Amino acid sequence: MIKKFTHIAFLSSLIFSIACEKNEFIGPPIESFYGNLEILESFSNDKPVGVDFSNGDTVNFNCEFSISSDYQINIVGRTSGATFSILGSNIDLSNSYWLGNSQNIFFKQYEWCDITLSFDSYDTTLKDSVLILGVRDFSNDGLLLTSFENTNEYTIVTSSNNDEFGVNSNPNFAIHGTNYLNTLGIGNSSWFGAVRFSWNSSPITHSDINSIYFNGFFYSDLLGSAFVIKVFEDQNANGVYDAGIDEAYASKINLNANSQWNKYHISLADLIIDQSGNNVLIDGELNPQNIIRIDITNSQSGTVNGQFGYSADFFIITYNEPL
């Protein structure tokens, strides 16, 4: 009987101790994931008088929420129409910032940008704005071929089928700066002239072809328009491209004729050997450090008779990822 009583007393004390033990949770409390979203600190940025991205400035965002939430910050330029989005998940915006980069075209100097903060599963939307005093210098992101501001960076090769192939000036239209390339070809040709970049030796510093990209901005309202990127090697190291001795590689990109600027990029690894004309196959391996010439031509997607062309701006070679 005494033994039985002892067992009962032990079990009672054990149950009592468990019931009185303080609950401890690993990780954030469940109410931080479920519940009503409340804004504890208003949405703002740390550049109330404007940001100068040309000096390396950064826009940092501030806002605090009552629960951990998936959020999105959208930035839209009022003048350029350029956009940039930031995705995150947190109880605040401590890890969200903007370096002046964009997802399509470039933002403009002295333009206001509208900023919205929205949340998944909630209809709350917060708004802010920021003035761009100086734009980011994207030429530092790789090898700038040209933004058509300096005529020493390129030459223009025209065709008998050209109606226009030259540089125009309009700061309200150009992607970067004031100048841009404007082309128009008429007929059934597939070559309506080219803008050419030439060097005595390759300026490309990376050797891995899979990590090198050509980037450019193109605007077209003519259906069937296209551009061709063609690169030329100097395999015998004599400083020039010798047809029949050195190799050339090319790729044609069809343009979206939506009457607005579009950003295009192509990996040099996607170029194929060009054996047209006197071009020959040597080893079929494009060596970036042998490239001494790049042509960007006005072309068409087919071989029909018509008008084909585009405006273009800001050609740059980037490494590791597209612009």
mmCIF file of C-alpha atoms in Angstrom, residues 45-203:
data_model
loop_
_atom_site.group_PDB
_atom_site.id
_atom_site.type_symbol
_atom_site.label_atom_id
_atom_site.label_comp_id
_atom_site.label_asym_id
_atom_site.label_seq_id
_atom_site.Cartn_x
_atom_site.Cartn_y
_atom_site.Cartn_z
ATOM 1 C CA ASN A 45 13.872 56.594 -48.042
ATOM 2 C CA ASP A 46 17.062 58.214 -46.796
ATOM 3 C CA LYS A 47 17.519 60.590 -49.783
ATOM 4 C CA PRO A 48 14.782 63.230 -49.257
ATOM 5 C CA VAL A 49 16.654 65.874 -51.294
ATOM 6 C CA GLY A 50 17.727 63.535 -54.105
ATOM 7 C CA VAL A 51 20.289 60.855 -54.896
ATOM 8 C CA ASP A 52 23.441 61.149 -57.009
ATOM 9 C CA PHE A 53 24.179 57.654 -58.291
ATOM 10 C CA SER A 54 27.161 58.991 -60.279
ATOM 11 C CA ASN A 55 28.963 59.429 -56.934
ATOM 12 C CA GLY A 56 28.120 55.924 -55.798
ATOM 13 C CA ASP A 57 25.148 56.932 -53.640
ATOM 14 C CA THR A 58 22.621 54.336 -52.480
ATOM 15 C CA VAL A 59 18.934 54.742 -51.680
ATOM 16 C CA ASN A 60 18.063 52.880 -48.474
ATOM 17 C CA PHE A 61 14.427 52.184 -47.655
ATOM 18 C CA ASN A 62 12.751 52.294 -44.240
ATOM 19 C CA CYS A 63 9.548 50.668 -43.022
ATOM 20 C CA GLU A 64 8.614 48.323 -40.180
ATOM 21 C CA PHE A 65 5.705 45.860 -40.087
ATOM 22 C CA SER A 66 3.858 44.070 -37.302
ATOM 23 C CA ILE A 67 4.363 40.652 -38.928
ATOM 24 C CA SER A 68 6.946 39.087 -41.224
ATOM 25 C CA SER A 69 5.702 39.619 -44.785
ATOM 26 C CA ASP A 70 6.671 39.023 -48.403
ATOM 27 C CA TYR A 71 6.955 42.452 -50.000
ATOM 28 C CA GLN A 72 7.820 44.117 -53.300
ATOM 29 C CA ILE A 73 9.233 47.581 -53.969
ATOM 30 C CA ASN A 74 8.574 48.947 -57.472
ATOM 31 C CA ILE A 75 10.439 51.986 -58.815
ATOM 32 C CA VAL A 76 9.256 53.758 -61.999
ATOM 33 C CA GLY A 77 10.864 56.781 -63.663
ATOM 34 C CA ARG A 78 8.305 59.449 -64.568
ATOM 35 C CA THR A 79 10.270 60.641 -67.617
ATOM 36 C CA SER A 80 12.141 57.568 -68.850
ATOM 37 C CA GLY A 81 9.620 54.885 -67.934
ATOM 38 C CA ALA A 82 12.521 52.827 -66.578
ATOM 39 C CA THR A 83 11.652 50.303 -63.885
ATOM 40 C CA PHE A 84 13.310 48.364 -61.090
ATOM 41 C CA SER A 85 11.830 45.938 -58.560
ATOM 42 C CA ILE A 86 13.056 44.621 -55.221
ATOM 43 C CA LEU A 87 11.612 41.487 -53.601
ATOM 44 C CA GLY A 88 12.036 40.629 -49.938
ATOM 45 C CA SER A 89 10.598 38.923 -46.887
ATOM 46 C CA ASN A 90 11.092 40.394 -43.418
ATOM 47 C CA ILE A 91 9.515 42.492 -40.691
ATOM 48 C CA ASP A 92 11.241 45.615 -42.050
ATOM 49 C CA LEU A 93 13.180 46.970 -45.058
ATOM 50 C CA SER A 94 16.622 46.912 -43.462
ATOM 51 C CA ASN A 95 18.003 44.789 -46.325
ATOM 52 C CA SER A 96 16.387 46.737 -49.179
ATOM 53 C CA TYR A 97 18.326 49.350 -51.148
ATOM 54 C CA TRP A 98 18.698 50.728 -54.693
ATOM 55 C CA LEU A 99 21.954 51.439 -56.549
ATOM 56 C CA GLY A 100 20.375 53.151 -59.562
ATOM 57 C CA ASN A 101 20.187 50.040 -61.720
ATOM 58 C CA SER A 102 17.191 49.193 -63.906
ATOM 59 C CA GLN A 103 15.522 46.159 -65.404
ATOM 60 C CA ASN A 104 14.907 47.581 -68.869
ATOM 61 C CA ILE A 105 16.017 51.027 -70.043
ATOM 62 C CA PHE A 106 18.067 53.530 -68.016
ATOM 63 C CA PHE A 107 16.709 56.063 -65.581
ATOM 64 C CA LYS A 108 17.279 59.717 -66.525
ATOM 65 C CA GLN A 109 19.106 62.473 -64.705
ATOM 66 C CA TYR A 110 16.831 64.972 -62.926
ATOM 67 C CA GLU A 111 13.768 62.759 -63.127
ATOM 68 C CA TRP A 112 11.435 61.927 -60.285
ATOM 69 C CA CYS A 113 10.805 58.268 -59.565
ATOM 70 C CA ASP A 114 7.600 56.943 -58.035
ATOM 71 C CA ILE A 115 8.143 54.177 -55.471
ATOM 72 C CA THR A 116 5.461 51.789 -54.229
ATOM 73 C CA LEU A 117 5.672 49.181 -51.482
ATOM 74 C CA SER A 118 3.152 46.330 -51.644
ATOM 75 C CA PHE A 119 2.666 43.052 -49.795
ATOM 76 C CA ASP A 120 1.649 39.558 -50.859
ATOM 77 C CA SER A 121 -1.778 38.524 -49.505
ATOM 78 C CA TYR A 122 -2.504 42.066 -48.268
ATOM 79 C CA ASP A 123 -4.034 45.015 -50.110
ATOM 80 C CA THR A 124 -1.849 47.544 -48.293
ATOM 81 C CA THR A 125 0.144 49.791 -50.666
ATOM 82 C CA LEU A 126 2.511 52.534 -49.530
ATOM 83 C CA LYS A 127 4.019 55.244 -51.739
ATOM 84 C CA ASP A 128 7.139 57.400 -51.793
ATOM 85 C CA SER A 129 9.312 59.195 -54.365
ATOM 86 C CA VAL A 130 12.931 60.153 -54.989
ATOM 87 C CA LEU A 131 14.706 62.595 -57.326
ATOM 88 C CA ILE A 132 17.700 61.374 -59.359
ATOM 89 C CA LEU A 133 20.387 64.085 -59.354
ATOM 90 C CA GLY A 134 22.995 61.946 -61.117
ATOM 91 C CA VAL A 135 22.681 58.649 -62.980
ATOM 92 C CA ARG A 136 24.763 55.562 -62.414
ATOM 93 C CA ASP A 137 27.820 55.138 -64.657
ATOM 94 C CA PHE A 138 27.152 51.769 -66.282
ATOM 95 C CA SER A 139 30.336 51.993 -68.354
ATOM 96 C CA ASN A 140 32.121 50.641 -65.285
ATOM 97 C CA ASP A 141 30.131 47.408 -65.596
ATOM 98 C CA GLY A 142 32.258 46.122 -68.470
ATOM 99 C CA LEU A 143 33.837 47.172 -71.774
ATOM 100 C CA LEU A 144 31.829 50.098 -73.159
ATOM 101 C CA LEU A 145 31.834 49.924 -76.955
ATOM 102 C CA THR A 146 29.979 53.205 -77.411
ATOM 103 C CA SER A 147 27.073 55.359 -76.287
ATOM 104 C CA PHE A 148 27.471 57.283 -79.590
ATOM 105 C CA GLU A 149 28.709 60.407 -77.809
ATOM 106 C CA ASN A 150 32.305 59.961 -79.047
ATOM 107 C CA THR A 151 32.819 59.413 -82.787
ATOM 108 C CA ASN A 152 36.335 58.059 -82.170
ATOM 109 C CA GLU A 153 34.850 54.882 -80.677
ATOM 110 C CA TYR A 154 33.322 53.541 -83.897
ATOM 111 C CA THR A 155 33.135 53.759 -87.681
ATOM 112 C CA ILE A 156 30.075 53.456 -89.910
ATOM 113 C CA VAL A 157 30.043 51.256 -93.004
ATOM 114 C CA THR A 158 27.162 52.030 -95.349
ATOM 115 C CA SER A 159 25.408 50.021 -98.041
ATOM 116 C CA SER A 160 23.847 50.914 -101.384
ATOM 117 C CA ASN A 161 20.573 49.785 -99.792
ATOM 118 C CA ASN A 162 20.857 52.350 -96.991
ATOM 119 C CA ASP A 163 18.329 55.110 -96.787
ATOM 120 C CA GLU A 164 19.837 56.184 -93.481
ATOM 121 C CA PHE A 165 22.684 54.993 -91.279
ATOM 122 C CA GLY A 166 24.015 57.645 -88.951
ATOM 123 C CA VAL A 167 23.952 59.240 -85.514
ATOM 124 C CA ASN A 168 21.155 61.567 -84.409
ATOM 125 C CA SER A 169 20.945 63.824 -81.345
ATOM 126 C CA ASN A 170 17.945 64.006 -79.031
ATOM 127 C CA PRO A 171 18.472 63.832 -75.255
ATOM 128 C CA ASN A 172 14.771 63.128 -74.741
ATOM 129 C CA PHE A 173 14.961 60.024 -76.938
ATOM 130 C CA ALA A 174 18.481 58.677 -76.426
ATOM 131 C CA ILE A 175 18.904 55.960 -73.823
ATOM 132 C CA HIS A 176 22.142 57.474 -72.512
ATOM 133 C CA GLY A 177 23.423 60.978 -73.087
ATOM 134 C CA THR A 178 22.333 62.854 -76.208
ATOM 135 C CA ASN A 179 23.204 60.748 -79.253
ATOM 136 C CA TYR A 180 21.895 57.481 -80.680
ATOM 137 C CA LEU A 181 22.291 55.432 -83.856
ATOM 138 C CA ASN A 182 19.501 55.549 -86.449
ATOM 139 C CA THR A 183 19.275 53.101 -89.369
ATOM 140 C CA LEU A 184 16.916 52.408 -92.264
ATOM 141 C CA GLY A 185 17.386 49.952 -95.117
ATOM 142 C CA ILE A 186 15.153 49.436 -98.144
ATOM 143 C CA GLY A 187 14.975 46.319 -100.323
ATOM 144 C CA ASN A 188 15.336 42.565 -99.909
ATOM 145 C CA SER A 189 18.933 42.545 -98.716
ATOM 146 C CA SER A 190 19.999 41.067 -95.390
ATOM 147 C CA TRP A 191 22.799 43.633 -94.904
ATOM 148 C CA PHE A 192 21.997 47.345 -94.703
ATOM 149 C CA GLY A 193 25.258 48.662 -93.272
ATOM 150 C CA ALA A 194 27.051 48.329 -89.948
ATOM 151 C CA VAL A 195 28.581 50.206 -87.053
ATOM 152 C CA ARG A 196 32.099 48.835 -86.558
ATOM 153 C CA PHE A 197 34.444 48.604 -83.574
ATOM 154 C CA SER A 198 38.087 47.784 -84.332
ATOM 155 C CA TRP A 199 41.235 47.302 -82.246
ATOM 156 C CA ASN A 200 44.842 46.307 -82.906
ATOM 157 C CA SER A 201 44.538 43.681 -80.180
ATOM 158 C CA SER A 202 41.573 42.343 -78.246
ATOM 159 C CA PRO A 203 40.357 44.612 -75.409
#
